[in-house]
Short mmCIF file of C-alpha atoms and ligand atoms in Angstrom, two decimals:
data_model
loop_
_atom_site.label_atom_id
_atom_site.label_comp_id
_atom_site.label_asym_id
_atom_site.label_seq_id
_atom_site.Cartn_x
_atom_site.Cartn_y
_atom_site.Cartn_z
CA MET S 1 6.88 98.84 38.27
CA LYS S 2 5.51 99.53 41.74
CA VAL S 3 8.03 99.22 44.53
CA ILE S 4 7.01 96.97 47.42
CA TYR S 5 9.19 98.19 50.24
CA VAL S 6 9.51 95.71 53.10
CA ASP S 7 12.96 96.81 54.27
CA ASN S 8 11.89 99.30 56.93
CA ASN S 9 14.52 98.22 59.47
CA ALA S 10 17.11 99.51 56.97
CA THR S 11 15.36 102.84 56.58
CA THR S 12 11.86 104.25 56.18
CA MET S 13 10.04 106.67 53.95
CA VAL S 14 9.87 110.22 55.28
CA ALA S 15 6.20 110.71 56.21
CA PRO S 16 4.52 113.42 54.10
CA GLU S 17 3.53 115.31 57.28
CA VAL S 18 7.18 115.23 58.39
CA LEU S 19 8.41 116.67 55.09
CA ASP S 20 5.76 119.41 55.23
CA ALA S 21 6.80 120.33 58.77
CA MET S 22 10.47 120.51 57.75
CA LEU S 23 10.28 122.53 54.54
CA PRO S 24 9.94 126.03 56.05
CA TYR S 25 13.16 125.46 58.02
CA PHE S 26 15.13 125.28 54.77
CA SER S 27 13.64 128.48 53.37
CA THR S 28 11.70 131.09 55.34
CA ASN S 29 12.72 129.93 58.85
CA TYR S 30 16.44 129.52 58.36
CA GLY S 31 17.53 131.32 61.52
CA ASN S 32 20.12 129.98 63.93
CA PRO S 33 18.41 128.88 67.16
CA SER S 34 21.31 130.32 69.21
CA SER S 35 20.82 133.87 67.83
CA MET S 36 19.54 136.63 70.10
CA HIS S 37 16.99 137.93 67.57
CA SER S 38 13.51 136.54 67.36
CA PHE S 39 14.12 135.28 63.80
CA GLY S 40 16.45 132.69 65.34
CA GLY S 41 14.50 132.47 68.60
CA ASN S 42 11.42 131.25 66.73
CA VAL S 43 13.43 128.30 65.45
CA ALA S 44 14.57 127.58 69.01
CA GLY S 45 10.91 127.56 70.04
CA ALA S 46 10.02 125.05 67.31
CA MET S 47 12.99 122.90 68.33
CA ASN S 48 11.72 122.86 71.91
CA GLU S 49 8.37 121.61 70.68
CA ALA S 50 10.19 118.85 68.76
CA ARG S 51 12.14 117.97 71.92
CA ASP S 52 8.85 117.72 73.85
CA ASN S 53 7.46 115.29 71.27
CA VAL S 54 10.57 113.10 71.26
CA ALA S 55 10.53 113.07 75.09
CA LYS S 56 6.84 112.10 75.17
CA LEU S 57 7.41 109.18 72.79
CA ILE S 58 9.87 107.57 75.24
CA GLY S 59 8.48 108.84 78.56
CA ALA S 60 11.39 111.25 79.23
CA GLN S 61 11.64 114.87 80.36
CA PRO S 62 12.43 117.24 77.45
CA GLU S 63 15.72 118.37 79.03
CA GLU S 64 16.87 114.73 79.07
CA VAL S 65 16.85 114.61 75.23
CA VAL S 66 20.06 115.46 73.33
CA PHE S 67 19.79 115.72 69.55
CA THR S 68 22.56 113.94 67.61
CA SER S 69 23.29 113.17 63.96
CA CYS S 70 22.23 109.49 64.01
CA GLY S 71 21.84 106.32 66.04
CA THR S 72 25.53 105.53 65.68
CA GLU S 73 26.53 108.89 67.19
CA SER S 74 24.09 108.35 70.07
CA ASP S 75 25.57 104.91 70.78
CA SER S 76 29.17 106.18 70.61
CA THR S 77 28.35 109.18 72.79
CA ALA S 78 26.71 107.06 75.49
CA ILE S 79 29.45 104.44 75.68
CA ARG S 80 32.33 106.92 75.52
CA ALA S 81 30.65 109.15 78.12
CA ALA S 82 30.41 106.18 80.47
CA ILE S 83 34.06 105.21 80.21
CA GLU S 84 35.19 108.81 80.52
CA SER S 85 33.01 109.36 83.57
CA TYR S 86 34.39 106.25 85.31
CA PRO S 87 38.05 106.24 84.17
CA HIS S 88 39.12 103.68 86.80
CA LYS S 89 36.65 101.06 85.50
CA LYS S 90 37.95 98.92 82.65
CA HIS S 91 35.19 96.39 82.02
CA ILE S 92 32.41 96.93 79.45
CA VAL S 93 29.51 94.60 78.68
CA THR S 94 27.29 94.09 75.65
CA SER S 95 25.75 91.20 73.70
CA ARG S 96 26.94 89.16 70.74
CA VAL S 97 24.10 90.36 68.52
CA GLU S 98 24.46 94.15 68.67
CA HIS S 99 24.44 96.43 65.66
CA PRO S 100 27.96 97.33 64.42
CA ALA S 101 27.44 100.79 65.98
CA VAL S 102 27.99 99.13 69.37
CA LYS S 103 29.78 95.89 68.41
CA ASN S 104 32.60 97.58 66.51
CA LEU S 105 33.09 100.25 69.17
CA TYR S 106 33.43 97.54 71.84
CA GLU S 107 35.93 95.68 69.64
CA THR S 108 37.93 98.90 69.19
CA LEU S 109 37.86 99.61 72.94
CA SER S 110 38.95 96.06 73.72
CA LYS S 111 42.13 96.76 71.71
CA LYS S 112 42.70 99.84 73.87
CA GLY S 113 42.86 98.18 77.25
CA TYR S 114 39.19 97.57 78.03
CA ARG S 115 37.95 94.10 78.89
CA ALA S 116 34.81 93.56 76.83
CA THR S 117 32.22 90.88 77.62
CA PHE S 118 29.94 89.87 74.74
CA VAL S 119 27.00 88.06 76.36
CA PRO S 120 25.79 85.06 74.29
CA VAL S 121 22.27 84.36 73.09
CA ASP S 122 20.46 81.04 72.62
CA SER S 123 19.26 79.57 69.32
CA ASN S 124 16.16 81.80 69.51
CA GLY S 125 18.25 84.95 69.97
CA ARG S 126 17.32 85.25 73.68
CA LEU S 127 19.96 86.76 75.94
CA ASP S 128 21.73 84.54 78.50
CA ILE S 129 20.76 86.69 81.46
CA ASP S 130 22.60 84.62 84.09
CA TYR S 131 25.80 84.94 82.05
CA LEU S 132 25.24 88.71 81.97
CA TYR S 133 24.73 89.04 85.73
CA ASP S 134 27.67 86.72 86.51
CA SER S 135 29.96 88.90 84.40
CA LEU S 136 29.26 92.12 86.35
CA SER S 137 31.72 93.47 88.92
CA ASP S 138 32.88 96.69 90.59
CA ASP S 139 35.10 97.17 87.54
CA THR S 140 32.13 97.33 85.09
CA ALA S 141 31.73 100.82 83.63
CA ILE S 142 28.69 100.21 81.43
CA VAL S 143 26.25 97.60 80.16
CA SER S 144 24.92 98.39 76.68
CA LEU S 145 22.20 96.15 75.24
CA MET S 146 19.90 96.64 72.29
CA TRP S 147 16.16 96.82 72.91
CA GLY S 148 15.10 95.22 69.62
CA ASN S 149 17.34 93.38 67.18
CA ASN S 150 17.58 94.88 63.71
CA GLU S 151 17.91 91.51 61.96
CA THR S 152 15.56 89.18 63.82
CA GLY S 153 13.39 91.68 65.69
CA VAL S 154 14.02 89.79 68.97
CA VAL S 155 13.28 92.06 71.94
CA PHE S 156 15.43 91.80 75.06
CA PRO S 157 13.70 92.26 78.48
CA ILE S 158 15.30 95.66 78.94
CA GLU S 159 13.11 96.84 81.86
CA GLU S 160 14.02 93.80 83.96
CA ILE S 161 17.72 93.80 83.05
CA SER S 162 18.21 97.54 83.48
CA ARG S 163 16.71 97.45 86.99
CA GLU S 164 19.07 94.66 88.03
CA VAL S 165 22.14 96.30 86.46
CA LYS S 166 21.25 99.64 88.08
CA SER S 167 20.76 97.99 91.48
CA ARG S 168 24.44 97.00 91.24
CA GLY S 169 25.42 100.64 90.67
CA ILE S 170 26.38 100.14 87.01
CA LEU S 171 25.42 102.48 84.15
CA PHE S 172 22.93 101.04 81.67
CA HIS S 173 22.57 102.12 78.04
CA THR S 174 20.17 100.71 75.48
CA ASP S 175 20.37 100.96 71.70
CA ALA S 176 16.63 101.34 71.07
CA VAL S 177 17.08 102.42 67.45
CA GLN S 178 14.79 99.62 66.18
CA ALA S 179 12.37 99.69 69.10
CA VAL S 180 11.42 103.36 69.39
CA GLY S 181 8.09 104.06 67.69
CA LYS S 182 7.38 100.32 67.28
CA ILE S 183 6.72 99.29 70.88
CA PRO S 184 5.73 101.36 73.93
CA ILE S 185 8.80 102.66 75.79
CA ASN S 186 8.84 104.54 79.05
CA VAL S 187 12.32 105.35 80.32
CA ALA S 188 10.96 106.89 83.51
CA GLU S 189 9.62 103.47 84.53
CA THR S 190 12.86 101.62 83.82
CA GLY S 191 16.37 101.96 85.18
CA VAL S 192 17.75 102.94 81.76
CA ASP S 193 20.36 105.72 82.12
CA MET S 194 20.83 106.36 78.40
CA LEU S 195 18.87 105.39 75.29
CA SER S 196 19.72 105.84 71.60
CA LEU S 197 17.20 106.46 68.85
CA SER S 198 17.42 107.29 65.16
CA GLY S 199 14.94 109.27 63.08
CA HIS S 200 15.21 107.39 59.81
CA LYS S 201 13.83 104.22 61.38
CA PHE S 202 10.46 105.86 62.06
CA HIS S 203 9.69 108.09 59.11
CA SER S 204 11.90 111.12 59.64
CA PRO S 205 15.01 111.81 57.54
CA LYS S 206 18.39 110.12 57.68
CA GLY S 207 21.07 111.96 59.64
CA ILE S 208 19.10 112.84 62.76
CA GLY S 209 19.00 110.99 66.07
CA ALA S 210 18.74 111.57 69.78
CA LEU S 211 20.26 110.34 73.00
CA TYR S 212 18.21 110.21 76.18
CA VAL S 213 20.38 110.95 79.22
CA ARG S 214 18.64 110.48 82.56
CA LYS S 215 18.84 113.56 84.78
CA GLY S 216 21.79 113.22 87.17
CA THR S 217 23.74 110.78 84.98
CA LYS S 218 27.46 111.54 84.79
CA PHE S 219 28.07 112.67 81.23
CA SER S 220 30.78 114.10 79.05
CA PRO S 221 30.14 115.26 75.48
CA PHE S 222 31.50 113.41 72.46
CA MET S 223 31.28 116.51 70.23
CA ILE S 224 33.02 119.31 72.10
CA GLY S 225 32.24 122.81 70.86
CA GLY S 226 29.57 125.42 71.51
CA HIS S 227 26.96 125.49 74.23
CA GLN S 228 24.27 123.80 72.10
CA GLU S 229 22.17 121.03 73.67
CA ARG S 230 23.09 122.44 77.13
CA GLY S 231 26.76 121.77 76.43
CA ARG S 232 26.12 118.08 75.80
CA ARG S 233 26.66 118.20 72.00
CA GLY S 234 28.46 121.07 70.31
CA GLY S 235 27.62 122.15 66.76
CA THR S 236 24.89 124.22 65.15
CA GLU S 237 21.73 122.15 65.21
CA ASN S 238 20.28 120.39 62.15
CA THR S 239 17.12 122.40 62.68
CA ALA S 240 14.96 121.14 59.79
CA SER S 241 15.69 117.51 60.66
CA ILE S 242 15.07 118.13 64.36
CA ILE S 243 11.66 119.57 63.47
CA GLY S 244 11.09 116.49 61.27
CA LEU S 245 12.10 114.15 64.10
CA GLY S 246 9.64 115.89 66.42
CA LYS S 247 6.81 115.49 63.92
CA ALA S 248 7.70 111.83 63.31
CA ALA S 249 7.72 111.23 67.09
CA GLU S 250 4.28 112.82 67.40
CA LEU S 251 2.94 110.60 64.58
CA ALA S 252 4.58 107.48 66.04
CA ALA S 253 3.09 108.15 69.48
CA ALA S 254 -0.39 108.58 67.97
CA HIS S 255 0.06 105.38 65.95
CA LEU S 256 1.10 103.45 69.06
CA ALA S 257 -1.79 104.93 71.08
CA GLU S 258 -4.31 103.69 68.53
CA ASN S 259 -2.66 100.22 68.43
CA GLY S 260 -1.62 100.75 64.82
CA TYR S 261 1.02 98.05 65.20
CA GLU S 262 -1.67 95.40 65.55
CA ARG S 263 -2.43 95.76 61.85
CA ILE S 264 1.28 95.62 61.01
CA SER S 265 1.92 92.53 63.13
CA ARG S 266 -1.13 90.81 61.61
CA MET S 267 0.29 91.45 58.14
CA ARG S 268 3.72 90.25 59.27
CA ASP S 269 2.20 87.07 60.76
CA ARG S 270 0.20 86.32 57.59
CA LEU S 271 3.29 86.81 55.43
CA GLU S 272 5.36 84.59 57.69
CA GLN S 273 2.83 81.81 58.23
CA THR S 274 1.84 81.56 54.59
CA LEU S 275 5.48 81.40 53.48
CA LEU S 276 6.17 78.66 56.04
CA ASP S 277 3.10 76.77 54.74
CA ARG S 278 4.00 77.14 51.08
CA VAL S 279 7.77 76.69 51.16
CA PRO S 280 9.31 73.49 52.56
CA ASN S 281 12.50 73.72 54.65
CA ALA S 282 11.80 77.25 55.83
CA MET S 283 11.97 78.46 59.44
CA ILE S 284 11.82 81.63 61.51
CA ASN S 285 15.04 83.02 62.98
CA GLY S 286 14.38 84.37 66.48
CA ASP S 287 11.92 83.94 69.33
CA PRO S 288 8.45 84.37 67.74
CA ALA S 289 6.96 85.32 71.14
CA ASN S 290 9.28 88.28 71.76
CA ARG S 291 9.76 90.23 68.59
CA LEU S 292 9.24 93.69 67.20
CA PRO S 293 5.78 93.66 65.58
CA ASN S 294 7.06 94.56 62.11
CA THR S 295 9.99 92.17 61.65
CA THR S 296 10.45 88.59 60.50
CA SER S 297 13.65 86.84 59.50
CA ILE S 298 12.97 83.65 57.57
CA ALA S 299 15.59 81.06 56.65
CA PHE S 300 15.05 79.28 53.35
CA GLU S 301 17.46 76.36 53.50
CA TYR S 302 19.90 75.55 50.69
CA VAL S 303 19.53 78.79 48.71
CA GLU S 304 21.56 81.99 48.64
CA GLY S 305 19.85 85.00 50.26
CA GLU S 306 21.49 87.32 47.72
CA ALA S 307 20.01 85.32 44.83
CA ILE S 308 16.54 85.52 46.42
CA LEU S 309 16.93 89.30 46.84
CA LEU S 310 17.98 89.77 43.22
CA MET S 311 15.05 87.77 41.91
CA MET S 312 12.57 89.56 44.22
CA ASN S 313 14.08 92.83 43.02
CA GLU S 314 12.86 91.92 39.51
CA TYR S 315 9.33 92.18 40.91
CA GLY S 316 10.05 95.44 42.73
CA ILE S 317 10.16 93.72 46.14
CA CYS S 318 12.78 95.28 48.44
CA ALA S 319 13.84 93.17 51.41
CA SER S 320 17.18 92.41 53.02
CA SER S 321 19.39 89.40 53.54
CA GLY S 322 20.53 90.61 56.95
CA SER S 323 21.60 93.89 58.48
CA ALA S 324 21.74 96.64 55.83
CA CYS S 325 25.23 97.37 57.05
CA THR S 326 26.48 93.82 56.41
CA SER S 327 24.77 93.19 53.09
CA GLY S 328 27.26 93.05 50.28
CA SER S 329 29.28 90.56 52.27
CA LEU S 330 28.59 86.87 51.71
CA GLU S 331 29.51 85.92 55.28
CA PRO S 332 26.42 84.93 57.28
CA SER S 333 25.61 87.74 59.68
CA HIS S 334 27.17 87.78 63.15
CA VAL S 335 23.65 87.74 64.63
CA LEU S 336 22.65 84.47 62.97
CA ARG S 337 26.09 82.99 63.75
CA ALA S 338 25.71 83.94 67.43
CA MET S 339 22.36 82.11 67.44
CA GLY S 340 24.01 79.05 65.96
CA VAL S 341 21.76 79.06 62.88
CA PRO S 342 23.19 76.33 60.61
CA PHE S 343 25.23 77.63 57.68
CA THR S 344 22.76 76.26 55.09
CA ALA S 345 19.91 78.21 56.73
CA ALA S 346 21.83 81.40 57.64
CA HIS S 347 22.88 81.83 54.01
CA GLY S 348 19.29 81.76 52.80
CA SER S 349 17.87 84.09 55.45
CA ILE S 350 15.69 86.99 54.37
CA ARG S 351 14.49 89.82 56.59
CA PHE S 352 11.13 91.42 55.91
CA SER S 353 10.42 94.57 57.92
CA LEU S 354 7.08 96.30 57.50
CA SER S 355 5.78 99.80 58.21
CA ARG S 356 2.41 101.48 58.45
CA TYR S 357 2.65 102.25 54.73
CA ASN S 358 2.51 98.57 53.71
CA THR S 359 -0.77 97.04 52.55
CA GLU S 360 -2.37 93.59 52.44
CA ASP S 361 -2.20 93.75 48.62
CA GLU S 362 1.57 94.07 48.82
CA ILE S 363 1.74 91.02 51.07
CA ASP S 364 -0.34 89.12 48.48
CA VAL S 365 2.19 89.99 45.77
CA ILE S 366 5.10 88.73 47.89
CA LEU S 367 3.18 85.54 48.68
CA GLU S 368 2.53 84.98 44.98
CA LYS S 369 6.06 85.73 43.74
CA LEU S 370 8.39 84.38 46.41
CA PRO S 371 7.58 80.63 46.65
CA PRO S 372 8.26 80.01 42.92
CA VAL S 373 11.52 82.00 43.25
CA ILE S 374 12.73 79.68 46.02
CA LYS S 375 11.61 76.61 44.05
CA ARG S 376 13.51 77.77 40.95
CA LEU S 377 16.68 78.53 42.92
CA ARG S 378 16.56 75.18 44.67
CA GLU S 379 16.29 73.39 41.35
CA LEU S 380 19.65 74.98 40.53
CA SER S 381 21.21 74.33 43.95
CA PRO S 382 23.62 71.37 44.30
CA PHE S 383 23.20 71.62 48.12
CA TRP S 384 19.42 71.22 47.85
CA LYS S 385 19.80 68.26 45.48
CA GLU S 386 22.31 66.64 47.81
CA ALA S 387 20.11 67.22 50.87
CA MET S 388 17.08 65.81 49.08
CA GLY S 389 19.09 62.87 47.69
CA THR S 390 18.08 63.71 44.11
N1 PLP Y 1 21.46 100.47 66.10
C1 PLP Y 1 20.61 99.66 65.45
C2 PLP Y 1 19.95 98.56 66.20
C3 PLP Y 1 20.34 99.86 64.09
O1 PLP Y 1 19.50 99.04 63.46
C4 PLP Y 1 20.99 100.92 63.42
C5 PLP Y 1 20.79 101.12 61.97
O2 PLP Y 1 20.48 100.20 61.23
C6 PLP Y 1 21.85 101.75 64.15
C7 PLP Y 1 22.08 101.49 65.49
C8 PLP Y 1 22.56 102.90 63.51
O3 PLP Y 1 21.67 103.97 63.29
P1 PLP Y 1 22.07 105.11 62.24
O4 PLP Y 1 21.88 104.52 60.89
O5 PLP Y 1 21.09 106.22 62.51
O6 PLP Y 1 23.47 105.50 62.53
#
């Protein structure tokens, strides 16, 4: 059975060009980039090229890019660097819809003497910006807000917010793990001090990420060790994956430049609109006007998301009932709860996230298979029968 993979916010396929670029760094080019000999030096040269490509994708200078092991490490590094750099400041700000990489760190810090503000969102997942600005004070060490939401795709107005936060002399970090490679990003034109990205969300391998740190930003390393990454992250570099990340960044930049996401968003819109037309009591979670081009979260009322996933799995369709990190739990996700999505809708919410490897034919298969799945499940659902008075 052919797999129809529409779970690209969980992870993506490694692009064939990325794998090809990486392979020599496991075999013939296995040198250590810190070595004095040219066998290692050549690897350092290739890593610099990768750094250039990652920098170009986000509008940074190459020396502002620090390679890390993943998006989670980038987030932790940024937030911990901020509180270490400003030890007298005890207030930290984020939103209620962040990925656990930020949310759980803030919760941990709030048990260790920090005052954490979790800014609310409205029913469309839009940030309450006035609440955010009202919460800021001289005691605020950092504001960390995601650029694009992993579950709903809702995009926060990061350029506008970062400028305002910066004008108040407060550090600004953005978790752009879901946004990088999907929408144009230029850190030089925003006030962003630090930005996290993760390779496996845009067709490079799992276990490689980067943190952008604006030149002049106070910083202290999370991983203390050797002089790698200009002393900002100790540890021998994951050279093959760094080369892969560089190639993936080059491909993503080319794809963005040729407006490749227009095709993806057209497919997403057709999937979404046709499902809404064919399935009663279905609705979109999140502001349709401000979303990542590849993501839709659709609530099918009075059915269990997990049951939908299992039945779609029978047809080879891979989607998600929420964040990959929260699936397995039957609690509605914290993102949908923060938006006030009713329980009966949150439980039946499915996230479809597309990539440039999806095709119109795959969308046709989903459109053929999914509506009867929902119909069958509703026929078995006491909640649906009660709601319909049957
Ligand atoms: N931030 C967001 C918004 C994410 O979606 C994810 C992964 O799903 C992460 C952070 C964590 O990235 P990683 O899996 O590379 O640690």
